[in-house]
């Protein structure tokens, strides 16, 4: 009887030891489901209960891509005095793939192979994102972990990256190249702006022009020109005082005036940034 009890006690201690080991060493090969796509727990189950604001996590790369296009992005994790990092990168629609050698795909998300060494408290890893085949608004999420590279979790800190919104669009170009000599659309100025910006349109003959402002989801929020404009330089102004900060687009549609009908010649879209 004593022998059986001793075996039970030993088994219990063994389970406690193994569980403790799992807590101490965590998931060396990375763990998915840690981003804001699926959870608000982050890395809290093993590395501190809440996000730490002094861990800087940032996704950088194009904000606008064409359908099916592949672009390279970078995830940077920084915290002074830390020597290692872990990560989880997820997406909503597109496809992720590793570029840096220290990361791999797991459950359609990107995670580290092992503790990623930092240099002077920072590390950057590269990955690729392939846009879906239909126009849409996609999102990339990421969570970054800053470690002491000692095999334990004590003193580790983590944080979320700001979600990366990506506009996936169909390629837009001038439909009638000959008309390009008769029309010029300049980048808005200033850009970034707050709260007013100017858009310059040059035309060499009378045309029918529509200029609409779109938000990052492609919704029309304002129309600043809709009608005929005469030959010459025209400055169109948009006051965004009542709109939130963010990426906006101005969409210009031009039609040549004819006796039969207004014939559409081109559609142009450019991006601008409102910062308050």
Tab-separated table of C-alpha atoms in Angstrom:
chain	number	residue	atom	x	y	z
A	1	UNK	CA	0.000	0.000	0.000
A	2	UNK	CA	2.808	2.380	0.934
A	3	UNK	CA	4.542	1.519	-2.319
A	4	UNK	CA	1.432	2.383	-4.306
A	5	UNK	CA	0.990	5.690	-2.455
A	6	UNK	CA	4.656	6.490	-3.071
A	7	UNK	CA	4.180	5.879	-6.784
A	8	UNK	CA	1.168	8.231	-6.854
A	9	UNK	CA	3.107	10.923	-5.009
A	10	UNK	CA	6.044	10.510	-7.393
A	11	UNK	CA	3.711	10.765	-10.391
A	12	UNK	CA	2.149	13.939	-9.015
A	13	UNK	CA	5.559	15.513	-8.430
A	14	UNK	CA	6.618	14.491	-11.926
A	15	UNK	CA	3.569	16.165	-13.459
A	16	UNK	CA	4.192	19.310	-11.421
A	17	UNK	CA	7.825	19.321	-12.533
A	18	UNK	CA	6.922	18.868	-16.193
A	19	UNK	CA	4.244	21.546	-16.005
A	20	UNK	CA	6.734	23.896	-14.373
A	21	UNK	CA	9.253	23.139	-17.084
A	22	UNK	CA	6.666	23.968	-19.759
A	23	UNK	CA	5.909	27.269	-18.021
A	24	UNK	CA	9.589	28.121	-17.707
A	25	UNK	CA	10.643	27.289	-21.235
A	26	UNK	CA	7.357	27.995	-23.040
A	27	UNK	CA	6.984	27.247	-26.736
A	28	UNK	CA	10.509	27.537	-28.082
A	29	UNK	CA	9.332	26.927	-31.640
A	30	UNK	CA	6.691	29.651	-31.492
A	31	UNK	CA	2.986	29.643	-30.740
A	32	UNK	CA	0.130	30.728	-33.014
A	33	UNK	CA	-3.139	32.395	-32.027
A	34	UNK	CA	-1.365	35.119	-30.024
A	35	UNK	CA	-2.369	38.120	-32.180
A	36	UNK	CA	-5.432	40.349	-31.935
A	37	UNK	CA	-6.910	38.433	-34.852
A	38	UNK	CA	-8.001	35.652	-32.504
A	39	UNK	CA	-7.153	36.561	-28.904
A	40	UNK	CA	-6.664	39.390	-26.427
A	41	UNK	CA	-4.425	37.200	-24.244
A	42	UNK	CA	-1.296	37.836	-26.306
A	43	UNK	CA	1.719	36.137	-24.736
A	44	UNK	CA	0.177	36.532	-21.284
A	45	UNK	CA	-0.180	32.816	-20.584
A	46	UNK	CA	3.602	32.481	-20.283
A	47	UNK	CA	5.261	35.904	-20.374
A	48	UNK	CA	3.379	38.371	-18.187
A	49	UNK	CA	-0.327	38.983	-17.873
A	50	UNK	CA	-0.624	42.119	-20.009
A	51	UNK	CA	0.979	43.975	-22.898
A	52	UNK	CA	3.859	46.317	-22.061
A	53	UNK	CA	3.906	49.668	-23.833
A	54	UNK	CA	7.716	49.999	-23.778
A	55	UNK	CA	8.014	46.989	-26.089
A	56	UNK	CA	7.849	48.553	-29.541
A	57	UNK	CA	6.389	46.279	-32.231
A	58	UNK	CA	5.894	47.637	-35.748
A	59	UNK	CA	4.879	46.202	-39.132
A	60	UNK	CA	6.267	48.174	-42.069
A	61	UNK	CA	5.562	47.754	-45.781
A	62	UNK	CA	3.210	48.937	-48.542
A	63	UNK	CA	-0.254	50.173	-47.536
A	64	UNK	CA	-1.677	49.624	-51.027
A	65	UNK	CA	-1.049	46.633	-53.299
A	66	UNK	CA	-2.546	45.178	-56.461
A	67	UNK	CA	-4.551	41.951	-56.398
A	68	UNK	CA	-2.316	38.861	-56.427
A	69	UNK	CA	0.809	40.966	-55.880
A	70	UNK	CA	3.605	39.799	-53.535
A	71	UNK	CA	5.435	42.395	-51.429
A	72	UNK	CA	8.002	42.222	-48.652
A	73	UNK	CA	7.191	43.457	-45.146
A	74	UNK	CA	9.248	43.860	-41.972
A	75	UNK	CA	8.366	43.215	-38.340
A	76	UNK	CA	10.561	45.108	-35.868
A	77	UNK	CA	10.622	44.350	-32.121
A	78	UNK	CA	12.518	46.639	-29.738
A	79	UNK	CA	13.116	47.029	-26.031
A	80	UNK	CA	16.336	48.328	-24.442
A	81	UNK	CA	18.471	45.738	-22.600
A	82	UNK	CA	16.546	42.771	-23.984
A	83	UNK	CA	18.537	40.230	-25.970
A	84	UNK	CA	16.006	37.987	-27.719
A	85	UNK	CA	12.566	37.961	-29.299
A	86	UNK	CA	9.573	35.854	-30.222
A	87	UNK	CA	6.711	36.681	-32.566
A	88	UNK	CA	3.407	35.737	-34.102
A	89	UNK	CA	2.188	37.273	-37.373
A	90	UNK	CA	-1.294	36.613	-38.763
A	91	UNK	CA	-3.369	37.887	-41.703
A	92	UNK	CA	-7.039	38.018	-42.621
A	93	UNK	CA	-7.128	37.219	-46.362
A	94	UNK	CA	-3.739	37.119	-48.070
A	95	UNK	CA	-0.879	34.631	-47.792
A	96	UNK	CA	2.208	34.953	-45.581
A	97	UNK	CA	5.618	33.386	-46.181
A	98	UNK	CA	8.969	33.664	-44.365
A	99	UNK	CA	11.843	35.625	-45.866
A	100	UNK	CA	14.196	35.753	-42.864
A	101	UNK	CA	15.655	32.381	-41.933
A	102	UNK	CA	14.618	32.580	-38.267
A	103	UNK	CA	10.852	32.241	-38.829
A	104	UNK	CA	8.479	29.652	-40.256
A	105	UNK	CA	4.809	29.084	-41.126
A	106	UNK	CA	2.613	27.335	-38.566
A	107	UNK	CA	-1.174	27.150	-38.927
A	108	UNK	CA	-0.961	29.815	-41.674
A	109	UNK	CA	0.786	32.198	-39.254
A	110	UNK	CA	4.457	33.166	-38.926
A	111	UNK	CA	6.313	32.326	-35.711
A	112	UNK	CA	9.965	32.097	-34.641
A	113	UNK	CA	12.050	28.931	-35.008
A	114	UNK	CA	13.665	29.620	-31.632
A	115	UNK	CA	14.629	32.635	-29.558
A	116	UNK	CA	15.597	35.313	-32.124
A	117	UNK	CA	18.753	37.206	-31.057
A	118	UNK	CA	18.466	40.975	-30.693
A	119	UNK	CA	21.221	43.496	-31.363
A	120	UNK	CA	21.227	46.546	-29.088
A	121	UNK	CA	17.708	45.748	-27.967
A	122	UNK	CA	16.123	45.426	-31.393
A	123	UNK	CA	15.549	42.886	-34.158
A	124	UNK	CA	13.832	42.955	-37.549
A	125	UNK	CA	12.535	39.978	-39.512
A	126	UNK	CA	11.313	40.029	-43.100
A	127	UNK	CA	8.325	38.204	-44.524
A	128	UNK	CA	6.298	38.311	-47.712
A	129	UNK	CA	2.590	38.986	-48.140
A	130	UNK	CA	0.703	37.917	-51.266
A	131	UNK	CA	-2.556	39.781	-51.777
A	132	UNK	CA	-5.810	37.907	-52.481
A	133	UNK	CA	-7.182	37.731	-56.021
A	134	UNK	CA	-10.068	40.135	-55.345
A	135	UNK	CA	-9.990	43.795	-54.326
A	136	UNK	CA	-10.555	44.201	-50.595
A	137	UNK	CA	-9.231	45.653	-47.356
A	138	UNK	CA	-6.876	43.184	-45.674
A	139	UNK	CA	-5.215	43.234	-42.239
A	140	UNK	CA	-1.927	41.938	-40.873
A	141	UNK	CA	-1.672	41.502	-37.101
A	142	UNK	CA	1.467	40.822	-35.039
A	143	UNK	CA	2.534	40.265	-31.451
A	144	UNK	CA	6.160	40.658	-30.379
A	145	UNK	CA	7.968	39.262	-27.337
A	146	UNK	CA	11.181	40.701	-25.844
A	147	UNK	CA	13.167	38.166	-23.793
A	148	UNK	CA	16.293	37.818	-21.656
A	149	UNK	CA	17.420	34.768	-23.690
A	150	UNK	CA	17.927	32.705	-20.532
A	151	UNK	CA	15.430	29.911	-21.166
A	152	UNK	CA	13.018	31.314	-18.577
A	153	UNK	CA	10.067	33.695	-18.725
A	154	UNK	CA	10.930	35.952	-15.782
A	155	UNK	CA	11.367	39.534	-16.932
A	156	UNK	CA	10.040	38.906	-20.441
A	157	UNK	CA	7.700	41.532	-21.904
A	158	UNK	CA	5.414	41.617	-24.924
A	159	UNK	CA	3.167	43.929	-26.903
A	160	UNK	CA	0.941	44.066	-29.976
A	161	UNK	CA	1.874	45.856	-33.182
A	162	UNK	CA	-0.608	48.399	-34.542
A	163	UNK	CA	-2.757	46.457	-37.004
A	164	UNK	CA	-1.555	46.934	-40.581
A	165	UNK	CA	-4.408	47.757	-42.969
A	166	UNK	CA	-3.699	46.972	-46.623
A	167	UNK	CA	-5.821	48.206	-49.516
A	168	UNK	CA	-5.927	45.497	-52.187
A	169	UNK	CA	-6.971	47.054	-55.469
A	170	UNK	CA	-7.290	46.348	-59.141
A	171	UNK	CA	-4.568	48.038	-61.196
A	172	UNK	CA	-5.767	51.514	-62.178
A	173	UNK	CA	-4.373	53.351	-65.183
A	174	UNK	CA	-5.295	55.960	-67.752
A	175	UNK	CA	-7.681	54.338	-70.183
A	176	UNK	CA	-6.857	56.604	-73.101
A	177	UNK	CA	-3.134	57.379	-73.229
A	178	UNK	CA	-3.569	60.203	-75.743
A	179	UNK	CA	-5.639	62.117	-73.198
A	180	UNK	CA	-2.704	62.131	-70.736
A	181	UNK	CA	-1.276	65.040	-72.728
A	182	UNK	CA	-4.463	66.976	-72.035
A	183	UNK	CA	-4.758	66.276	-68.322
A	184	UNK	CA	-2.440	66.291	-65.301
A	185	UNK	CA	-3.235	65.366	-61.698
A	186	UNK	CA	-0.733	66.440	-59.038
A	187	UNK	CA	-0.133	64.907	-55.619
A	188	UNK	CA	-2.110	66.742	-52.979
A	189	UNK	CA	-0.233	69.366	-50.941
A	190	UNK	CA	0.533	69.370	-48.116
A	191	UNK	CA	0.691	65.625	-47.546
A	192	UNK	CA	0.378	64.577	-44.733
A	193	UNK	CA	-2.080	67.358	-43.940
A	194	UNK	CA	-4.303	68.751	-41.162
A	195	UNK	CA	-7.050	69.652	-41.740
A	196	UNK	CA	-6.988	71.093	-45.292
A	197	UNK	CA	-5.164	70.027	-48.422
A	198	UNK	CA	-5.122	71.120	-52.058
A	199	UNK	CA	-5.361	69.022	-55.225
A	200	UNK	CA	-4.172	70.579	-58.479
A	201	UNK	CA	-5.744	69.590	-61.794
A	202	UNK	CA	-4.428	70.896	-65.135
A	203	UNK	CA	-6.514	70.534	-68.297
A	204	UNK	CA	-5.780	71.727	-71.836
A	205	UNK	CA	-9.400	71.784	-72.910
A	206	UNK	CA	-12.869	71.804	-71.371
A	207	UNK	CA	-13.616	68.497	-69.676
A	208	UNK	CA	-16.132	66.935	-67.326
A	209	UNK	CA	-14.297	66.085	-64.075
A	210	UNK	CA	-15.491	64.320	-60.920
A	211	UNK	CA	-13.253	64.243	-57.833
A	212	UNK	CA	-14.350	62.106	-54.895
A	213	UNK	CA	-12.688	61.410	-51.534
A	214	UNK	CA	-12.635	57.789	-50.365
A	215	UNK	CA	-11.771	56.374	-46.949
A	216	UNK	CA	-9.475	53.380	-46.465
A	217	UNK	CA	-12.432	50.999	-46.914
A	218	UNK	CA	-13.235	52.513	-50.293
A	219	UNK	CA	-16.352	54.340	-49.073
A	220	UNK	CA	-17.057	57.734	-50.631
A	221	UNK	CA	-16.947	60.400	-47.919
A	222	UNK	CA	-16.983	63.605	-49.971
A	223	UNK	CA	-17.274	64.979	-53.516
A	224	UNK	CA	-15.222	68.123	-54.153
A	225	UNK	CA	-15.747	68.460	-57.912
A	226	UNK	CA	-18.538	67.306	-60.200
A	227	UNK	CA	-18.969	69.115	-63.473
A	228	UNK	CA	-17.287	70.860	-66.386
A	229	UNK	CA	-14.007	72.657	-65.902
A	230	UNK	CA	-12.422	74.977	-68.425
A	231	UNK	CA	-8.928	74.842	-69.850
A	232	UNK	CA	-6.226	75.801	-67.350
A	233	UNK	CA	-4.999	75.111	-63.811
A	234	UNK	CA	-7.548	74.367	-61.113
A	235	UNK	CA	-6.896	74.096	-57.364
A	236	UNK	CA	-9.422	71.938	-55.501
A	237	UNK	CA	-9.431	72.059	-51.705
A	238	UNK	CA	-10.679	69.527	-49.182
A	239	UNK	CA	-11.173	70.395	-45.526
A	240	UNK	CA	-11.096	67.225	-43.416
A	241	UNK	CA	-11.765	68.931	-40.109
A	242	UNK	CA	-14.696	66.618	-39.350
A	243	UNK	CA	-12.933	63.404	-40.384
A	244	UNK	CA	-10.649	61.155	-38.287
A	245	UNK	CA	-6.928	60.710	-38.941
A	246	UNK	CA	-5.994	58.038	-41.436
A	247	UNK	CA	-5.326	57.148	-45.050
A	248	UNK	CA	-7.673	58.608	-47.666
A	249	UNK	CA	-7.769	58.489	-51.452
A	250	UNK	CA	-8.877	61.003	-54.050
A	251	UNK	CA	-10.456	59.464	-57.119
A	252	UNK	CA	-10.568	61.515	-60.287
A	253	UNK	CA	-12.807	60.531	-63.204
A	254	UNK	CA	-12.589	62.445	-66.466
A	255	UNK	CA	-14.934	62.503	-69.432
A	256	UNK	CA	-14.449	64.295	-72.701
A	257	UNK	CA	-17.336	66.511	-73.763
A	258	UNK	CA	-18.835	65.507	-77.081
A	259	UNK	CA	-22.007	66.347	-78.914
A	260	UNK	CA	-23.195	62.751	-78.694
A	261	UNK	CA	-22.386	61.829	-75.108
A	262	UNK	CA	-19.904	62.269	-72.298
A	263	UNK	CA	-17.256	59.672	-73.083
A	264	UNK	CA	-15.273	58.425	-70.102
A	265	UNK	CA	-11.544	58.553	-70.729
A	266	UNK	CA	-9.743	57.798	-67.488
A	267	UNK	CA	-9.905	57.069	-63.760
A	268	UNK	CA	-7.009	58.003	-61.478
A	269	UNK	CA	-6.553	57.365	-57.752
A	270	UNK	CA	-3.929	58.808	-55.432
A	271	UNK	CA	-3.346	58.361	-51.713
A	272	UNK	CA	-3.103	61.024	-49.011
A	273	UNK	CA	-2.654	60.996	-45.242
A	274	UNK	CA	-4.626	63.009	-42.684
A	275	UNK	CA	-2.731	63.365	-39.386
A	276	UNK	CA	-4.339	65.191	-36.475
